[in-house]
């Protein structure tokens, strides 16, 4: 079974929820009872169409105001693939939810209202997807029915958007443009009869072509230790296993490894999932390893291949997206959680704010407010074993936790 | 020996989450209802900590309105795996005057469980309660985090949730707070059933087609048991071949007509289903926001 995670982005009323509802409807993923509930509510509100956004807006406040407040996760399957869509809010103040949705996604759909074209929000949505290195972007130009399915308008929006692409440094990103009408179902799951000039795939058709196993494949495995297994039961008296999830590449029995921070060398002796033994643990698999020598390993340590060491950092430079109503200021202290490893950090410098619309930087900066993106430096009380985010998406990010509130207040992407 | 370790992304994610719970919390507990989702969690926990034992107890909030098959199954599972089981009864909360039994046609103890659950969390000082809720079940659950913080009153503040980035789980809480953890958040009903089939997991017999005394109300099939489920005189009892697609209280779970007698035919039936799983939950039919309201109060 394959799983493809997708995030959506778009401004208020661009029709994100309607697009998702349309995908669910056209793939027959909406069950009769859910469909009846949508029909009933649509009718009660006096609409002459089915309001598919009712399928995803789950909170009372969302249905009352007709807006999406919080990330909702929507599930459907086609063939042997399962899709998880993170439906993220388009309001400017909810940018943190968009970053959240994009962080777990392999692909993103950015919606543009064909009547409005590329607006400031579009830049922001693309910027975040670019910052988070989301590999595959579908730009769905929606509401084509309201512009007479005009090829000219589609091409204009496409060329406006392509001008942003020239400003990015992420060449591997794959961006496609699809003209759709989510309300009427044009080019969402079924090809449009109203736009004979468009020969490309539908939104779902495009998502089906993505190879989930290859999207973030790497060849530099990192194995952060979550727990140490020492059962001390009969039959397993001397068993000492290290549990965790492999990221960034595959690990195999016999690999020569080094444990950080002790820098002790050893070899992978066995790889277990439950009571089964395997030769190789592929990227993203949760396994338990044993090593050839008895060495001291604990939670937060990292096993890496001996000639592929990550950076051992006591000072970190990162692009930070701030997500809290408190402010980030120089000298503030936070818990910095990198993977499963927690250290204490202090902000040593806020270098500059980055305008999330590709329009440059702002060097005169004292503090960060919610939704700000900036280059920030930290000093740590203990080292972390990290890679640049652009090289290893899983081992290059961290979150910041406020020690007073315990809230997750920011996310950082290591330079 | 197989060459490559598990590539089921949902299983990998769930095992990772369970290990984070044990590493980040002092007193985790698994909320066990005897239903297929919590049984699946037990299997995932076995895998996550093998060859060690499951390092947390199970907590069953017993409404007293259970299907006997579920209780029998629960006790057998606990014994076979050598697990610790804690049972706390809604009846006791009623006897102590903490909650008042509902009366009338739609009386159920479903809402009352919340009080018993919160008391048990306080009694044992649990700081992480692992549950089998899935985001695909219900629209309010679709908004749920993997680590979902509950305040001192056990309440869910749905508009002010912590962002969850990548797979980093923030388990920092204050004394008195607890976290609800949902390792199979991203599984669908079909994923759970396929996993049960693939892993050959035993489940209570009421999930398979059997003959049962039932009556019809509001288009749903209710279990006939005059001690537990209120029935009006004109609601006549008949015997039908049914099974349960979701198992909760007898007074809040409806049966479905089915001939699916084994796991293969159940999976097939779910694959072709045109009604959602919770379409057979009487508790969700109370209002459009029934689940959101219960969750705010501290429900599972």
PDB file of C-alpha atoms in Angstrom, chain B residues 50-288:
ATOM      1  CA  UNK B  50       9.283  -6.519  20.976  1.00  0.00           C
ATOM      2  CA  UNK B  51      10.990  -8.510  22.425  1.00  0.00           C
ATOM      3  CA  UNK B  52      10.114  -6.433  25.475  1.00  0.00           C
ATOM      4  CA  UNK B  53       6.597  -6.450  26.877  1.00  0.00           C
ATOM      5  CA  UNK B  54       4.061  -3.715  26.212  1.00  0.00           C
ATOM      6  CA  UNK B  55       5.239  -1.110  28.730  1.00  0.00           C
ATOM      7  CA  UNK B  56       1.854   0.350  29.682  1.00  0.00           C
ATOM      8  CA  UNK B  57      -1.466  -0.927  31.057  1.00  0.00           C
ATOM      9  CA  UNK B  58      -4.808  -1.028  29.273  1.00  0.00           C
ATOM     10  CA  UNK B  59      -7.709   1.008  30.648  1.00  0.00           C
ATOM     11  CA  UNK B  60     -11.252  -0.076  29.915  1.00  0.00           C
ATOM     12  CA  UNK B  61     -14.090   2.285  30.766  1.00  0.00           C
ATOM     13  CA  UNK B  62     -16.883  -0.174  31.335  1.00  0.00           C
ATOM     14  CA  UNK B  63     -20.330   1.240  30.672  1.00  0.00           C
ATOM     15  CA  UNK B  64     -22.032  -1.940  31.838  1.00  0.00           C
ATOM     16  CA  UNK B  65     -23.726  -1.927  28.445  1.00  0.00           C
ATOM     17  CA  UNK B  66     -21.100  -3.987  26.709  1.00  0.00           C
ATOM     18  CA  UNK B  67     -21.598  -6.834  24.360  1.00  0.00           C
ATOM     19  CA  UNK B  68     -20.650  -9.927  26.396  1.00  0.00           C
ATOM     20  CA  UNK B  69     -18.520 -11.136  23.467  1.00  0.00           C
ATOM     21  CA  UNK B  70     -16.296  -8.061  23.809  1.00  0.00           C
ATOM     22  CA  UNK B  71     -15.650  -8.583  27.514  1.00  0.00           C
ATOM     23  CA  UNK B  72     -14.885 -12.250  27.021  1.00  0.00           C
ATOM     24  CA  UNK B  73     -12.472 -11.343  24.236  1.00  0.00           C
ATOM     25  CA  UNK B  74     -10.831  -8.590  26.320  1.00  0.00           C
ATOM     26  CA  UNK B  75     -10.102 -10.904  29.225  1.00  0.00           C
ATOM     27  CA  UNK B  76      -8.643 -13.566  26.983  1.00  0.00           C
ATOM     28  CA  UNK B  77      -6.380 -11.105  25.148  1.00  0.00           C
ATOM     29  CA  UNK B  78      -5.063  -9.636  28.393  1.00  0.00           C
ATOM     30  CA  UNK B  79      -4.311 -13.087  29.747  1.00  0.00           C
ATOM     31  CA  UNK B  80      -2.600 -14.327  26.588  1.00  0.00           C
ATOM     32  CA  UNK B  81      -0.329 -11.316  26.293  1.00  0.00           C
ATOM     33  CA  UNK B  82       0.266 -10.938  30.014  1.00  0.00           C
ATOM     34  CA  UNK B  83      -0.985  -7.354  30.038  1.00  0.00           C
ATOM     35  CA  UNK B  84      -2.132  -5.245  32.937  1.00  0.00           C
ATOM     36  CA  UNK B  85      -5.831  -4.307  32.677  1.00  0.00           C
ATOM     37  CA  UNK B  86      -7.514  -1.556  34.656  1.00  0.00           C
ATOM     38  CA  UNK B  87     -11.319  -1.421  34.579  1.00  0.00           C
ATOM     39  CA  UNK B  88     -13.326   1.544  35.802  1.00  0.00           C
ATOM     40  CA  UNK B  89     -17.111   1.363  35.737  1.00  0.00           C
ATOM     41  CA  UNK B  90     -19.629   4.000  34.705  1.00  0.00           C
ATOM     42  CA  UNK B  91     -22.017   2.372  37.186  1.00  0.00           C
ATOM     43  CA  UNK B  92     -19.752   3.535  39.979  1.00  0.00           C
ATOM     44  CA  UNK B  93     -19.837   7.120  38.729  1.00  0.00           C
ATOM     45  CA  UNK B  94     -23.644   6.838  38.716  1.00  0.00           C
ATOM     46  CA  UNK B  95     -23.713   5.338  42.222  1.00  0.00           C
ATOM     47  CA  UNK B  96     -21.483   8.124  43.494  1.00  0.00           C
ATOM     48  CA  UNK B  97     -23.869  10.684  42.043  1.00  0.00           C
ATOM     49  CA  UNK B  98     -21.255  12.144  39.698  1.00  0.00           C
ATOM     50  CA  UNK B  99     -23.400  11.555  36.641  1.00  0.00           C
ATOM     51  CA  UNK B 100     -27.083  10.915  36.151  1.00  0.00           C
ATOM     52  CA  UNK B 101     -28.337   8.040  34.060  1.00  0.00           C
ATOM     53  CA  UNK B 102     -30.163   9.142  30.922  1.00  0.00           C
ATOM     54  CA  UNK B 103     -33.732   8.006  30.518  1.00  0.00           C
ATOM     55  CA  UNK B 104     -36.136   7.564  27.631  1.00  0.00           C
ATOM     56  CA  UNK B 105     -36.017   6.202  24.154  1.00  0.00           C
ATOM     57  CA  UNK B 106     -32.456   7.197  23.292  1.00  0.00           C
ATOM     58  CA  UNK B 107     -30.882   6.681  26.719  1.00  0.00           C
ATOM     59  CA  UNK B 108     -27.248   5.650  26.473  1.00  0.00           C
ATOM     60  CA  UNK B 109     -24.245   5.674  28.736  1.00  0.00           C
ATOM     61  CA  UNK B 110     -21.993   6.932  25.994  1.00  0.00           C
ATOM     62  CA  UNK B 111     -21.839  10.507  27.299  1.00  0.00           C
ATOM     63  CA  UNK B 112     -21.426   9.329  30.879  1.00  0.00           C
ATOM     64  CA  UNK B 113     -18.145   7.571  30.082  1.00  0.00           C
ATOM     65  CA  UNK B 114     -16.316  10.885  29.949  1.00  0.00           C
ATOM     66  CA  UNK B 115     -16.664  11.485  33.683  1.00  0.00           C
ATOM     67  CA  UNK B 116     -15.453   7.987  34.545  1.00  0.00           C
ATOM     68  CA  UNK B 117     -12.530   8.351  32.154  1.00  0.00           C
ATOM     69  CA  UNK B 118     -11.436  11.698  33.613  1.00  0.00           C
ATOM     70  CA  UNK B 119     -11.652  10.276  37.145  1.00  0.00           C
ATOM     71  CA  UNK B 120      -9.492   7.310  36.149  1.00  0.00           C
ATOM     72  CA  UNK B 121      -6.907   9.615  34.553  1.00  0.00           C
ATOM     73  CA  UNK B 122      -6.732  11.565  37.797  1.00  0.00           C
ATOM     74  CA  UNK B 123      -6.672   8.475  40.009  1.00  0.00           C
ATOM     75  CA  UNK B 124      -3.715   6.924  38.201  1.00  0.00           C
ATOM     76  CA  UNK B 125      -2.068  10.228  37.192  1.00  0.00           C
ATOM     77  CA  UNK B 126      -1.939   9.118  33.577  1.00  0.00           C
ATOM     78  CA  UNK B 127      -0.127  11.679  31.457  1.00  0.00           C
ATOM     79  CA  UNK B 128      -0.675  10.077  28.049  1.00  0.00           C
ATOM     80  CA  UNK B 129      -3.798   8.206  26.981  1.00  0.00           C
ATOM     81  CA  UNK B 130      -3.365   6.282  23.761  1.00  0.00           C
ATOM     82  CA  UNK B 131      -6.571   5.935  21.766  1.00  0.00           C
ATOM     83  CA  UNK B 132      -7.649   4.311  18.526  1.00  0.00           C
ATOM     84  CA  UNK B 133      -9.527   7.306  17.086  1.00  0.00           C
ATOM     85  CA  UNK B 134      -8.974   7.913  13.397  1.00  0.00           C
ATOM     86  CA  UNK B 135      -9.296  11.154  11.462  1.00  0.00           C
ATOM     87  CA  UNK B 136     -11.369   9.576   8.714  1.00  0.00           C
ATOM     88  CA  UNK B 137     -14.100   8.556  11.156  1.00  0.00           C
ATOM     89  CA  UNK B 138     -15.751  11.856  11.752  1.00  0.00           C
ATOM     90  CA  UNK B 139     -15.346  15.500  10.788  1.00  0.00           C
ATOM     91  CA  UNK B 140     -14.326  16.767  14.235  1.00  0.00           C
ATOM     92  CA  UNK B 141     -11.790  13.959  14.533  1.00  0.00           C
ATOM     93  CA  UNK B 142     -10.348  15.057  11.185  1.00  0.00           C
ATOM     94  CA  UNK B 143      -9.036  18.117  13.040  1.00  0.00           C
ATOM     95  CA  UNK B 144      -7.305  16.136  15.747  1.00  0.00           C
ATOM     96  CA  UNK B 145      -3.554  16.142  16.352  1.00  0.00           C
ATOM     97  CA  UNK B 146      -1.423  13.024  16.946  1.00  0.00           C
ATOM     98  CA  UNK B 147      -0.403  14.382  20.383  1.00  0.00           C
ATOM     99  CA  UNK B 148      -3.486  16.283  21.503  1.00  0.00           C
ATOM    100  CA  UNK B 149      -3.218  18.243  24.733  1.00  0.00           C
ATOM    101  CA  UNK B 150      -6.054  18.160  27.276  1.00  0.00           C
ATOM    102  CA  UNK B 151      -6.218  20.742  30.051  1.00  0.00           C
ATOM    103  CA  UNK B 152      -6.722  20.091  33.775  1.00  0.00           C
ATOM    104  CA  UNK B 153     -10.412  19.550  33.071  1.00  0.00           C
ATOM    105  CA  UNK B 154      -9.704  17.044  30.332  1.00  0.00           C
ATOM    106  CA  UNK B 155     -10.991  19.471  27.748  1.00  0.00           C
ATOM    107  CA  UNK B 156     -10.023  19.871  24.116  1.00  0.00           C
ATOM    108  CA  UNK B 157      -9.413  23.405  22.864  1.00  0.00           C
ATOM    109  CA  UNK B 158      -9.983  22.784  19.183  1.00  0.00           C
ATOM    110  CA  UNK B 159      -9.214  26.313  18.043  1.00  0.00           C
ATOM    111  CA  UNK B 160      -5.878  26.510  19.787  1.00  0.00           C
ATOM    112  CA  UNK B 161      -4.010  23.341  18.919  1.00  0.00           C
ATOM    113  CA  UNK B 162      -0.250  22.961  18.734  1.00  0.00           C
ATOM    114  CA  UNK B 163       1.077  22.725  15.222  1.00  0.00           C
ATOM    115  CA  UNK B 164       2.637  19.353  14.410  1.00  0.00           C
ATOM    116  CA  UNK B 165       5.531  19.583  11.979  1.00  0.00           C
ATOM    117  CA  UNK B 166       7.174  16.759  10.101  1.00  0.00           C
ATOM    118  CA  UNK B 167       7.131  13.803  12.484  1.00  0.00           C
ATOM    119  CA  UNK B 168       8.298  15.751  15.533  1.00  0.00           C
ATOM    120  CA  UNK B 169       5.968  15.211  18.473  1.00  0.00           C
ATOM    121  CA  UNK B 170       5.970  17.732  21.308  1.00  0.00           C
ATOM    122  CA  UNK B 171       4.958  15.946  24.490  1.00  0.00           C
ATOM    123  CA  UNK B 172       5.780  18.780  26.892  1.00  0.00           C
ATOM    124  CA  UNK B 173       2.897  19.374  29.312  1.00  0.00           C
ATOM    125  CA  UNK B 174       2.252  20.937  32.690  1.00  0.00           C
ATOM    126  CA  UNK B 175       1.374  18.941  35.754  1.00  0.00           C
ATOM    127  CA  UNK B 176      -2.300  18.013  35.641  1.00  0.00           C
ATOM    128  CA  UNK B 177      -2.538  18.161  31.877  1.00  0.00           C
ATOM    129  CA  UNK B 178      -2.526  15.041  29.785  1.00  0.00           C
ATOM    130  CA  UNK B 179      -2.057  14.172  26.158  1.00  0.00           C
ATOM    131  CA  UNK B 180      -4.367  12.046  24.073  1.00  0.00           C
ATOM    132  CA  UNK B 181      -2.302  10.140  21.560  1.00  0.00           C
ATOM    133  CA  UNK B 182      -3.706   8.786  18.314  1.00  0.00           C
ATOM    134  CA  UNK B 183      -1.171   6.509  16.604  1.00  0.00           C
ATOM    135  CA  UNK B 184      -3.583   5.384  13.886  1.00  0.00           C
ATOM    136  CA  UNK B 185      -4.838   8.895  13.101  1.00  0.00           C
ATOM    137  CA  UNK B 186      -3.983   8.477   9.440  1.00  0.00           C
ATOM    138  CA  UNK B 187      -5.529   5.037   8.982  1.00  0.00           C
ATOM    139  CA  UNK B 188      -8.882   4.630   7.291  1.00  0.00           C
ATOM    140  CA  UNK B 189     -11.441   2.011   8.232  1.00  0.00           C
ATOM    141  CA  UNK B 190     -10.301  -0.062   5.260  1.00  0.00           C
ATOM    142  CA  UNK B 191      -6.649   0.242   6.324  1.00  0.00           C
ATOM    143  CA  UNK B 192      -7.542  -1.165   9.747  1.00  0.00           C
ATOM    144  CA  UNK B 193      -9.489  -4.073   8.297  1.00  0.00           C
ATOM    145  CA  UNK B 194      -6.799  -4.852   5.732  1.00  0.00           C
ATOM    146  CA  UNK B 195      -4.213  -4.835   8.523  1.00  0.00           C
ATOM    147  CA  UNK B 196      -6.323  -7.191  10.645  1.00  0.00           C
ATOM    148  CA  UNK B 197      -6.518  -9.511   7.646  1.00  0.00           C
ATOM    149  CA  UNK B 198      -2.838  -9.270   6.766  1.00  0.00           C
ATOM    150  CA  UNK B 199      -1.647  -9.715  10.364  1.00  0.00           C
ATOM    151  CA  UNK B 200      -4.229 -12.355  11.148  1.00  0.00           C
ATOM    152  CA  UNK B 201      -5.377 -10.472  14.252  1.00  0.00           C
ATOM    153  CA  UNK B 202      -8.148 -12.043  16.276  1.00  0.00           C
ATOM    154  CA  UNK B 203     -11.208  -9.851  16.911  1.00  0.00           C
ATOM    155  CA  UNK B 204     -14.489 -10.359  18.811  1.00  0.00           C
ATOM    156  CA  UNK B 205     -17.039 -12.569  17.073  1.00  0.00           C
ATOM    157  CA  UNK B 206     -19.674  -9.824  16.824  1.00  0.00           C
ATOM    158  CA  UNK B 207     -17.702  -8.295  13.942  1.00  0.00           C
ATOM    159  CA  UNK B 208     -18.701 -11.302  11.852  1.00  0.00           C
ATOM    160  CA  UNK B 209     -22.171 -12.271  10.627  1.00  0.00           C
ATOM    161  CA  UNK B 210     -24.294 -13.963  13.259  1.00  0.00           C
ATOM    162  CA  UNK B 211     -27.957 -14.388  14.142  1.00  0.00           C
ATOM    163  CA  UNK B 212     -29.162 -11.785  16.623  1.00  0.00           C
ATOM    164  CA  UNK B 213     -32.426 -10.580  18.101  1.00  0.00           C
ATOM    165  CA  UNK B 214     -32.899  -6.999  16.927  1.00  0.00           C
ATOM    166  CA  UNK B 215     -35.502  -4.304  16.292  1.00  0.00           C
ATOM    167  CA  UNK B 216     -35.705  -1.414  13.839  1.00  0.00           C
ATOM    168  CA  UNK B 217     -35.693   2.276  14.728  1.00  0.00           C
ATOM    169  CA  UNK B 218     -34.905   5.352  12.607  1.00  0.00           C
ATOM    170  CA  UNK B 219     -33.608   3.157   9.801  1.00  0.00           C
ATOM    171  CA  UNK B 220     -31.027   1.521  12.058  1.00  0.00           C
ATOM    172  CA  UNK B 221     -30.896  -1.990  13.491  1.00  0.00           C
ATOM    173  CA  UNK B 222     -30.794  -1.961  17.286  1.00  0.00           C
ATOM    174  CA  UNK B 223     -29.838  -4.844  19.526  1.00  0.00           C
ATOM    175  CA  UNK B 224     -32.694  -6.394  21.456  1.00  0.00           C
ATOM    176  CA  UNK B 225     -31.853  -6.479  25.152  1.00  0.00           C
ATOM    177  CA  UNK B 226     -34.608  -5.074  27.307  1.00  0.00           C
ATOM    178  CA  UNK B 227     -32.283  -4.741  30.301  1.00  0.00           C
ATOM    179  CA  UNK B 228     -30.024  -2.329  28.457  1.00  0.00           C
ATOM    180  CA  UNK B 229     -31.685  -0.901  25.377  1.00  0.00           C
ATOM    181  CA  UNK B 230     -34.993   0.928  25.791  1.00  0.00           C
ATOM    182  CA  UNK B 231     -37.627  -0.356  23.386  1.00  0.00           C
ATOM    183  CA  UNK B 232     -41.140   0.872  22.735  1.00  0.00           C
ATOM    184  CA  UNK B 233     -43.982  -1.609  22.592  1.00  0.00           C
ATOM    185  CA  UNK B 234     -44.521  -1.223  18.867  1.00  0.00           C
ATOM    186  CA  UNK B 235     -40.841  -1.844  18.150  1.00  0.00           C
ATOM    187  CA  UNK B 236     -40.985  -5.549  17.500  1.00  0.00           C
ATOM    188  CA  UNK B 237     -38.135  -7.923  17.957  1.00  0.00           C
ATOM    189  CA  UNK B 238     -37.013 -10.180  15.146  1.00  0.00           C
ATOM    190  CA  UNK B 239     -34.034 -12.404  14.455  1.00  0.00           C
ATOM    191  CA  UNK B 240     -31.739 -11.349  11.605  1.00  0.00           C
ATOM    192  CA  UNK B 241     -28.276 -12.181  10.318  1.00  0.00           C
ATOM    193  CA  UNK B 242     -26.178  -9.162  11.162  1.00  0.00           C
ATOM    194  CA  UNK B 243     -22.731  -8.055  12.150  1.00  0.00           C
ATOM    195  CA  UNK B 244     -21.265  -4.971  13.799  1.00  0.00           C
ATOM    196  CA  UNK B 245     -19.061  -2.657  11.841  1.00  0.00           C
ATOM    197  CA  UNK B 246     -18.097  -0.577  14.826  1.00  0.00           C
ATOM    198  CA  UNK B 247     -18.385  -1.665  18.426  1.00  0.00           C
ATOM    199  CA  UNK B 248     -19.251   0.642  21.278  1.00  0.00           C
ATOM    200  CA  UNK B 249     -22.009   0.396  23.799  1.00  0.00           C
ATOM    201  CA  UNK B 250     -24.929  -1.832  23.030  1.00  0.00           C
ATOM    202  CA  UNK B 251     -27.154   1.226  23.401  1.00  0.00           C
ATOM    203  CA  UNK B 252     -25.237   3.353  20.907  1.00  0.00           C
ATOM    204  CA  UNK B 253     -24.047   0.906  18.257  1.00  0.00           C
ATOM    205  CA  UNK B 254     -26.293  -0.289  15.476  1.00  0.00           C
ATOM    206  CA  UNK B 255     -25.865  -3.559  13.615  1.00  0.00           C
ATOM    207  CA  UNK B 256     -25.740  -3.926   9.846  1.00  0.00           C
ATOM    208  CA  UNK B 257     -27.315  -6.650   7.735  1.00  0.00           C
ATOM    209  CA  UNK B 258     -24.458  -8.818   6.516  1.00  0.00           C
ATOM    210  CA  UNK B 259     -23.476 -12.311   5.552  1.00  0.00           C
ATOM    211  CA  UNK B 260     -19.764 -11.596   5.922  1.00  0.00           C
ATOM    212  CA  UNK B 261     -18.670 -14.489   8.106  1.00  0.00           C
ATOM    213  CA  UNK B 262     -14.906 -14.170   7.789  1.00  0.00           C
ATOM    214  CA  UNK B 263     -12.248 -11.486   7.498  1.00  0.00           C
ATOM    215  CA  UNK B 264     -11.914 -11.787   3.721  1.00  0.00           C
ATOM    216  CA  UNK B 265     -15.595 -11.086   3.162  1.00  0.00           C
ATOM    217  CA  UNK B 266     -15.594  -8.286   5.770  1.00  0.00           C
ATOM    218  CA  UNK B 267     -12.742  -6.527   3.958  1.00  0.00           C
ATOM    219  CA  UNK B 268     -14.612  -6.958   0.697  1.00  0.00           C
ATOM    220  CA  UNK B 269     -17.779  -5.553   2.266  1.00  0.00           C
ATOM    221  CA  UNK B 270     -15.948  -2.469   3.608  1.00  0.00           C
ATOM    222  CA  UNK B 271     -14.347  -1.916   0.228  1.00  0.00           C
ATOM    223  CA  UNK B 272     -17.782  -1.738  -1.364  1.00  0.00           C
ATOM    224  CA  UNK B 273     -19.584   0.088   1.444  1.00  0.00           C
ATOM    225  CA  UNK B 274     -21.653   3.131   0.534  1.00  0.00           C
ATOM    226  CA  UNK B 275     -22.408   4.125   4.122  1.00  0.00           C
ATOM    227  CA  UNK B 276     -19.688   5.437   6.424  1.00  0.00           C
ATOM    228  CA  UNK B 277     -18.601   3.574   9.519  1.00  0.00           C
ATOM    229  CA  UNK B 278     -20.121   6.056  11.929  1.00  0.00           C
ATOM    230  CA  UNK B 279     -23.380   6.001   9.985  1.00  0.00           C
ATOM    231  CA  UNK B 280     -24.163   3.125  12.327  1.00  0.00           C
ATOM    232  CA  UNK B 281     -23.318   5.096  15.444  1.00  0.00           C
ATOM    233  CA  UNK B 282     -26.437   6.226  17.195  1.00  0.00           C
ATOM    234  CA  UNK B 283     -24.375   8.604  19.356  1.00  0.00           C
ATOM    235  CA  UNK B 284     -23.283  10.632  16.315  1.00  0.00           C
ATOM    236  CA  UNK B 285     -26.821  11.115  15.073  1.00  0.00           C
ATOM    237  CA  UNK B 286     -27.694  13.340  18.001  1.00  0.00           C
ATOM    238  CA  UNK B 287     -26.591  16.460  16.159  1.00  0.00           C
ATOM    239  CA  UNK B 288     -24.247  17.617  13.422  1.00  0.00           C
TER     240      UNK B 288
END
